[in-house]
Amino acid sequence: MMKVNMGFASLIMISVIIGMQLGVVDCFKSFEVGGNLTWRVPDGNDTDFFHHWASSQRFHIGDSLHFQYKNDSVLIVDRYGYYHCNKTNTTGTYTDGNTVIKLERPGYFYFISGNEEHCKKGQRLTVDVISPHSPPPGSHGQPAKAPAPSVESPTPTVESPAPTADSPAPTANPNSVSQLQVSALVGLVATSLFFV
């Protein structure tokens, strides 16, 4: 009986180690947009507040943005809409005061306040989403296909404009996990448990 328990414990430990090596354990982050300021018109003449906030963060596929606000809105727009506070090509509109948007593709996302004056005073945000969080060092995962973007409210279609000369192109992570690898790991563990 003791030998079976030791064998089972060994298989569990091996499975955990293999899972860590394959990067099965994800560490997604949720960002409070604007930190303590939240989603509102920046104080004074600090129209670059959200730009500075975003540039101090690293956004990865799987992370999410949490917008908290009162008597306002969050619009997902294209690059033109972002720079000109223009709502013409809005692909998502949220007014619930507590919006969570999951970043499920690499590239640029553009957000503005639905109030044009708020947007002109700096209540707008652009984020550059890069590859998924890296698995632990020494992993040997293969690239996974990036899923379409999603929002935890009704899902809009978000256009990914091409990067400009002054903004680097998103890069793919050669260490992310494919579904085939996860399936193989689950099959290996199940088979091992069957023969214990």
PDB file of C-alpha atoms in Angstrom:
ATOM      1  CA  MET A   1       0.000   0.000   0.000  1.00  0.00           C
ATOM      2  CA  MET A   2       2.823   2.416   0.846  1.00  0.00           C
ATOM      3  CA  LYS A   3       4.473   1.733  -2.515  1.00  0.00           C
ATOM      4  CA  VAL A   4       1.286   2.684  -4.380  1.00  0.00           C
ATOM      5  CA  ASN A   5       0.959   5.936  -2.409  1.00  0.00           C
ATOM      6  CA  MET A   6       4.604   6.835  -3.097  1.00  0.00           C
ATOM      7  CA  GLY A   7       4.075   6.073  -6.786  1.00  0.00           C
ATOM      8  CA  PHE A   8       0.958   8.240  -6.871  1.00  0.00           C
ATOM      9  CA  ALA A   9       2.731  11.099  -5.069  1.00  0.00           C
ATOM     10  CA  SER A  10       5.641  10.827  -7.505  1.00  0.00           C
ATOM     11  CA  LEU A  11       3.284  10.998 -10.494  1.00  0.00           C
ATOM     12  CA  ILE A  12       1.554  14.078  -9.090  1.00  0.00           C
ATOM     13  CA  MET A  13       4.937  15.759  -8.518  1.00  0.00           C
ATOM     14  CA  ILE A  14       6.117  14.877 -12.034  1.00  0.00           C
ATOM     15  CA  SER A  15       2.852  16.184 -13.492  1.00  0.00           C
ATOM     16  CA  VAL A  16       3.221  19.482 -11.641  1.00  0.00           C
ATOM     17  CA  ILE A  17       6.829  19.862 -12.822  1.00  0.00           C
ATOM     18  CA  ILE A  18       5.875  19.055 -16.431  1.00  0.00           C
ATOM     19  CA  GLY A  19       2.946  21.492 -16.214  1.00  0.00           C
ATOM     20  CA  MET A  20       5.253  24.238 -14.975  1.00  0.00           C
ATOM     21  CA  GLN A  21       7.758  23.493 -17.732  1.00  0.00           C
ATOM     22  CA  LEU A  22       5.032  23.651 -20.377  1.00  0.00           C
ATOM     23  CA  GLY A  23       3.734  26.914 -18.942  1.00  0.00           C
ATOM     24  CA  VAL A  24       0.310  25.505 -18.088  1.00  0.00           C
ATOM     25  CA  VAL A  25       0.170  27.774 -15.034  1.00  0.00           C
ATOM     26  CA  ASP A  26      -0.903  31.190 -16.278  1.00  0.00           C
ATOM     27  CA  CYS A  27      -0.356  34.420 -14.392  1.00  0.00           C
ATOM     28  CA  PHE A  28      -2.737  36.899 -15.960  1.00  0.00           C
ATOM     29  CA  LYS A  29      -2.982  40.382 -14.488  1.00  0.00           C
ATOM     30  CA  SER A  30      -5.910  42.709 -14.002  1.00  0.00           C
ATOM     31  CA  PHE A  31      -4.995  46.384 -14.337  1.00  0.00           C
ATOM     32  CA  GLU A  32      -6.978  49.136 -12.611  1.00  0.00           C
ATOM     33  CA  VAL A  33      -6.937  51.717 -15.399  1.00  0.00           C
ATOM     34  CA  GLY A  34      -5.315  54.899 -14.122  1.00  0.00           C
ATOM     35  CA  GLY A  35      -4.430  53.376 -10.760  1.00  0.00           C
ATOM     36  CA  ASN A  36      -5.871  55.518  -7.942  1.00  0.00           C
ATOM     37  CA  LEU A  37      -7.084  58.156 -10.417  1.00  0.00           C
ATOM     38  CA  THR A  38      -9.409  55.617 -12.111  1.00  0.00           C
ATOM     39  CA  TRP A  39     -11.111  56.424 -15.428  1.00  0.00           C
ATOM     40  CA  ARG A  40     -11.837  60.161 -15.255  1.00  0.00           C
ATOM     41  CA  VAL A  41     -10.544  63.475 -16.557  1.00  0.00           C
ATOM     42  CA  PRO A  42      -6.935  63.881 -15.355  1.00  0.00           C
ATOM     43  CA  ASP A  43      -6.243  66.652 -12.837  1.00  0.00           C
ATOM     44  CA  GLY A  44      -5.017  70.032 -14.062  1.00  0.00           C
ATOM     45  CA  ASN A  45      -3.336  70.111 -17.446  1.00  0.00           C
ATOM     46  CA  ASP A  46      -1.956  66.569 -17.213  1.00  0.00           C
ATOM     47  CA  THR A  47      -3.463  65.483 -20.550  1.00  0.00           C
ATOM     48  CA  ASP A  48      -0.784  62.770 -20.901  1.00  0.00           C
ATOM     49  CA  PHE A  49      -1.654  61.076 -17.585  1.00  0.00           C
ATOM     50  CA  PHE A  50      -3.138  57.892 -19.127  1.00  0.00           C
ATOM     51  CA  HIS A  51      -0.334  57.720 -21.688  1.00  0.00           C
ATOM     52  CA  HIS A  52       2.263  57.811 -18.893  1.00  0.00           C
ATOM     53  CA  TRP A  53       0.290  55.295 -16.835  1.00  0.00           C
ATOM     54  CA  ALA A  54       0.064  52.824 -19.762  1.00  0.00           C
ATOM     55  CA  SER A  55       3.720  53.238 -20.715  1.00  0.00           C
ATOM     56  CA  SER A  56       4.734  52.206 -17.184  1.00  0.00           C
ATOM     57  CA  GLN A  57       2.842  48.879 -17.542  1.00  0.00           C
ATOM     58  CA  ARG A  58       3.386  45.732 -19.610  1.00  0.00           C
ATOM     59  CA  PHE A  59       0.169  44.344 -21.068  1.00  0.00           C
ATOM     60  CA  HIS A  60       0.113  40.708 -22.194  1.00  0.00           C
ATOM     61  CA  ILE A  61      -2.453  38.545 -23.945  1.00  0.00           C
ATOM     62  CA  GLY A  62      -4.823  37.256 -21.260  1.00  0.00           C
ATOM     63  CA  ASP A  63      -4.542  40.332 -19.026  1.00  0.00           C
ATOM     64  CA  SER A  64      -7.571  42.550 -18.447  1.00  0.00           C
ATOM     65  CA  LEU A  65      -8.277  46.235 -18.009  1.00  0.00           C
ATOM     66  CA  HIS A  66     -10.679  47.348 -15.280  1.00  0.00           C
ATOM     67  CA  PHE A  67     -12.300  50.745 -15.887  1.00  0.00           C
ATOM     68  CA  GLN A  68     -14.063  52.290 -12.864  1.00  0.00           C
ATOM     69  CA  TYR A  69     -16.000  55.510 -13.449  1.00  0.00           C
ATOM     70  CA  LYS A  70     -19.143  57.497 -12.633  1.00  0.00           C
ATOM     71  CA  ASN A  71     -21.374  59.436 -15.036  1.00  0.00           C
ATOM     72  CA  ASP A  72     -19.101  58.666 -17.968  1.00  0.00           C
ATOM     73  CA  SER A  73     -18.359  55.899 -20.464  1.00  0.00           C
ATOM     74  CA  VAL A  74     -15.619  53.872 -22.137  1.00  0.00           C
ATOM     75  CA  LEU A  75     -15.544  53.609 -25.923  1.00  0.00           C
ATOM     76  CA  ILE A  76     -13.307  51.288 -27.919  1.00  0.00           C
ATOM     77  CA  VAL A  77     -12.265  53.145 -31.045  1.00  0.00           C
ATOM     78  CA  ASP A  78      -9.731  52.937 -33.856  1.00  0.00           C
ATOM     79  CA  ARG A  79      -6.489  54.925 -33.949  1.00  0.00           C
ATOM     80  CA  TYR A  80      -8.126  57.874 -35.720  1.00  0.00           C
ATOM     81  CA  GLY A  81     -10.894  57.987 -33.117  1.00  0.00           C
ATOM     82  CA  TYR A  82      -8.304  57.974 -30.353  1.00  0.00           C
ATOM     83  CA  TYR A  83      -6.242  60.863 -31.733  1.00  0.00           C
ATOM     84  CA  HIS A  84      -9.259  62.982 -32.767  1.00  0.00           C
ATOM     85  CA  CYS A  85     -11.711  62.080 -29.947  1.00  0.00           C
ATOM     86  CA  ASN A  86     -14.021  60.820 -32.679  1.00  0.00           C
ATOM     87  CA  LYS A  87     -16.803  58.312 -31.941  1.00  0.00           C
ATOM     88  CA  THR A  88     -17.649  57.522 -35.577  1.00  0.00           C
ATOM     89  CA  ASN A  89     -15.936  54.098 -35.675  1.00  0.00           C
ATOM     90  CA  THR A  90     -16.713  52.948 -32.134  1.00  0.00           C
ATOM     91  CA  THR A  91     -16.563  49.159 -31.779  1.00  0.00           C
ATOM     92  CA  GLY A  92     -17.613  49.006 -28.134  1.00  0.00           C
ATOM     93  CA  THR A  93     -19.536  51.324 -25.805  1.00  0.00           C
ATOM     94  CA  TYR A  94     -19.768  50.785 -22.035  1.00  0.00           C
ATOM     95  CA  THR A  95     -21.616  52.871 -19.476  1.00  0.00           C
ATOM     96  CA  ASP A  96     -21.932  50.497 -16.501  1.00  0.00           C
ATOM     97  CA  GLY A  97     -19.256  52.247 -14.384  1.00  0.00           C
ATOM     98  CA  ASN A  98     -17.368  49.002 -13.851  1.00  0.00           C
ATOM     99  CA  THR A  99     -16.115  47.719 -17.212  1.00  0.00           C
ATOM    100  CA  VAL A 100     -13.650  44.838 -17.576  1.00  0.00           C
ATOM    101  CA  ILE A 101     -12.046  44.258 -20.965  1.00  0.00           C
ATOM    102  CA  LYS A 102      -9.929  41.148 -21.521  1.00  0.00           C
ATOM    103  CA  LEU A 103      -6.960  41.556 -23.857  1.00  0.00           C
ATOM    104  CA  GLU A 104      -6.952  38.413 -26.006  1.00  0.00           C
ATOM    105  CA  ARG A 105      -4.834  39.438 -28.971  1.00  0.00           C
ATOM    106  CA  PRO A 106      -1.558  41.286 -29.531  1.00  0.00           C
ATOM    107  CA  GLY A 107      -1.570  44.792 -30.896  1.00  0.00           C
ATOM    108  CA  TYR A 108      -3.001  48.163 -30.022  1.00  0.00           C
ATOM    109  CA  PHE A 109      -6.275  48.905 -28.226  1.00  0.00           C
ATOM    110  CA  TYR A 110      -7.655  52.456 -28.156  1.00  0.00           C
ATOM    111  CA  PHE A 111     -10.115  53.790 -25.555  1.00  0.00           C
ATOM    112  CA  ILE A 112     -11.725  57.196 -25.120  1.00  0.00           C
ATOM    113  CA  SER A 113     -14.373  58.767 -22.918  1.00  0.00           C
ATOM    114  CA  GLY A 114     -17.735  59.104 -24.647  1.00  0.00           C
ATOM    115  CA  ASN A 115     -17.709  62.769 -23.578  1.00  0.00           C
ATOM    116  CA  GLU A 116     -15.700  64.590 -26.264  1.00  0.00           C
ATOM    117  CA  GLU A 117     -14.558  67.322 -23.855  1.00  0.00           C
ATOM    118  CA  HIS A 118     -13.290  64.688 -21.385  1.00  0.00           C
ATOM    119  CA  CYS A 119     -11.378  63.005 -24.193  1.00  0.00           C
ATOM    120  CA  LYS A 120      -9.795  66.292 -25.288  1.00  0.00           C
ATOM    121  CA  LYS A 121      -8.696  66.910 -21.682  1.00  0.00           C
ATOM    122  CA  GLY A 122      -6.798  63.615 -21.660  1.00  0.00           C
ATOM    123  CA  GLN A 123      -9.340  60.918 -20.767  1.00  0.00           C
ATOM    124  CA  ARG A 124      -8.147  58.519 -23.438  1.00  0.00           C
ATOM    125  CA  LEU A 125      -5.900  55.479 -23.360  1.00  0.00           C
ATOM    126  CA  THR A 126      -3.940  53.360 -25.788  1.00  0.00           C
ATOM    127  CA  VAL A 127      -2.367  50.052 -24.763  1.00  0.00           C
ATOM    128  CA  ASP A 128       0.069  47.877 -26.670  1.00  0.00           C
ATOM    129  CA  VAL A 129      -0.619  44.218 -25.919  1.00  0.00           C
ATOM    130  CA  ILE A 130       2.375  41.933 -26.335  1.00  0.00           C
ATOM    131  CA  SER A 131       2.802  38.166 -26.268  1.00  0.00           C
ATOM    132  CA  PRO A 132       1.395  36.016 -23.461  1.00  0.00           C
ATOM    133  CA  HIS A 133       3.110  35.889 -20.096  1.00  0.00           C
ATOM    134  CA  SER A 134       6.244  33.791 -20.413  1.00  0.00           C
ATOM    135  CA  PRO A 135       6.307  30.348 -18.838  1.00  0.00           C
ATOM    136  CA  PRO A 136       9.084  29.585 -16.359  1.00  0.00           C
ATOM    137  CA  PRO A 137      12.673  29.703 -17.661  1.00  0.00           C
ATOM    138  CA  GLY A 138      13.799  26.575 -19.494  1.00  0.00           C
ATOM    139  CA  SER A 139      10.343  25.727 -20.872  1.00  0.00           C
ATOM    140  CA  HIS A 140      10.040  24.341 -24.367  1.00  0.00           C
ATOM    141  CA  GLY A 141       6.489  25.375 -25.390  1.00  0.00           C
ATOM    142  CA  GLN A 142       5.489  26.195 -28.935  1.00  0.00           C
ATOM    143  CA  PRO A 143       3.641  29.334 -30.047  1.00  0.00           C
ATOM    144  CA  ALA A 144      -0.119  29.285 -29.665  1.00  0.00           C
ATOM    145  CA  LYS A 145      -2.554  31.070 -31.957  1.00  0.00           C
ATOM    146  CA  ALA A 146      -3.882  34.295 -30.438  1.00  0.00           C
ATOM    147  CA  PRO A 147      -7.663  34.208 -29.976  1.00  0.00           C
ATOM    148  CA  ALA A 148      -9.932  37.045 -31.063  1.00  0.00           C
ATOM    149  CA  PRO A 149     -10.387  39.908 -28.584  1.00  0.00           C
ATOM    150  CA  SER A 150     -13.137  39.630 -26.010  1.00  0.00           C
ATOM    151  CA  VAL A 151     -14.823  41.855 -23.526  1.00  0.00           C
ATOM    152  CA  GLU A 152     -16.695  40.641 -20.466  1.00  0.00           C
ATOM    153  CA  SER A 153     -19.622  42.798 -21.611  1.00  0.00           C
ATOM    154  CA  PRO A 154     -21.051  42.275 -25.128  1.00  0.00           C
ATOM    155  CA  THR A 155     -18.086  41.430 -27.363  1.00  0.00           C
ATOM    156  CA  PRO A 156     -17.158  44.141 -29.872  1.00  0.00           C
ATOM    157  CA  THR A 157     -14.984  43.658 -32.911  1.00  0.00           C
ATOM    158  CA  VAL A 158     -11.715  45.500 -32.338  1.00  0.00           C
ATOM    159  CA  GLU A 159      -9.606  46.544 -35.293  1.00  0.00           C
ATOM    160  CA  SER A 160      -5.861  46.140 -34.890  1.00  0.00           C
ATOM    161  CA  PRO A 161      -4.202  48.968 -36.796  1.00  0.00           C
ATOM    162  CA  ALA A 162      -0.726  48.483 -38.153  1.00  0.00           C
ATOM    163  CA  PRO A 163       2.021  49.882 -35.938  1.00  0.00           C
ATOM    164  CA  THR A 164       3.554  53.169 -36.949  1.00  0.00           C
ATOM    165  CA  ALA A 165       7.267  53.822 -37.419  1.00  0.00           C
ATOM    166  CA  ASP A 166       7.494  55.198 -33.871  1.00  0.00           C
ATOM    167  CA  SER A 167       5.721  52.244 -32.250  1.00  0.00           C
ATOM    168  CA  PRO A 168       7.256  48.754 -32.309  1.00  0.00           C
ATOM    169  CA  ALA A 169       5.342  45.860 -33.791  1.00  0.00           C
ATOM    170  CA  PRO A 170       4.013  43.269 -31.319  1.00  0.00           C
ATOM    171  CA  THR A 171       6.120  40.141 -31.056  1.00  0.00           C
ATOM    172  CA  ALA A 172       5.108  36.520 -30.738  1.00  0.00           C
ATOM    173  CA  ASN A 173       6.284  34.476 -27.769  1.00  0.00           C
ATOM    174  CA  PRO A 174       7.911  31.179 -28.752  1.00  0.00           C
ATOM    175  CA  ASN A 175       7.384  29.892 -25.196  1.00  0.00           C
ATOM    176  CA  SER A 176       3.575  29.866 -25.035  1.00  0.00           C
ATOM    177  CA  VAL A 177       1.616  26.635 -24.710  1.00  0.00           C
ATOM    178  CA  SER A 178      -0.328  24.941 -27.467  1.00  0.00           C
ATOM    179  CA  GLN A 179      -3.541  23.031 -26.793  1.00  0.00           C
ATOM    180  CA  LEU A 180      -1.872  19.904 -28.134  1.00  0.00           C
ATOM    181  CA  GLN A 181       0.812  20.067 -25.430  1.00  0.00           C
ATOM    182  CA  VAL A 182      -1.773  20.524 -22.676  1.00  0.00           C
ATOM    183  CA  SER A 183      -3.813  17.612 -24.051  1.00  0.00           C
ATOM    184  CA  ALA A 184      -0.683  15.436 -24.176  1.00  0.00           C
ATOM    185  CA  LEU A 185       0.114  16.314 -20.560  1.00  0.00           C
ATOM    186  CA  VAL A 186      -3.415  15.444 -19.396  1.00  0.00           C
ATOM    187  CA  GLY A 187      -3.275  12.166 -21.355  1.00  0.00           C
ATOM    188  CA  LEU A 188       0.109  11.290 -19.835  1.00  0.00           C
ATOM    189  CA  VAL A 189      -1.120  11.896 -16.295  1.00  0.00           C
ATOM    190  CA  ALA A 190      -4.366   9.960 -16.858  1.00  0.00           C
ATOM    191  CA  THR A 191      -2.480   7.017 -18.367  1.00  0.00           C
ATOM    192  CA  SER A 192       0.055   7.029 -15.536  1.00  0.00           C
ATOM    193  CA  LEU A 193      -2.693   7.026 -12.896  1.00  0.00           C
ATOM    194  CA  PHE A 194      -4.415   4.103 -14.642  1.00  0.00           C
ATOM    195  CA  PHE A 195      -1.308   1.916 -14.376  1.00  0.00           C
ATOM    196  CA  VAL A 196      -0.525   2.744 -10.711  1.00  0.00           C
TER     197      VAL A 196
END
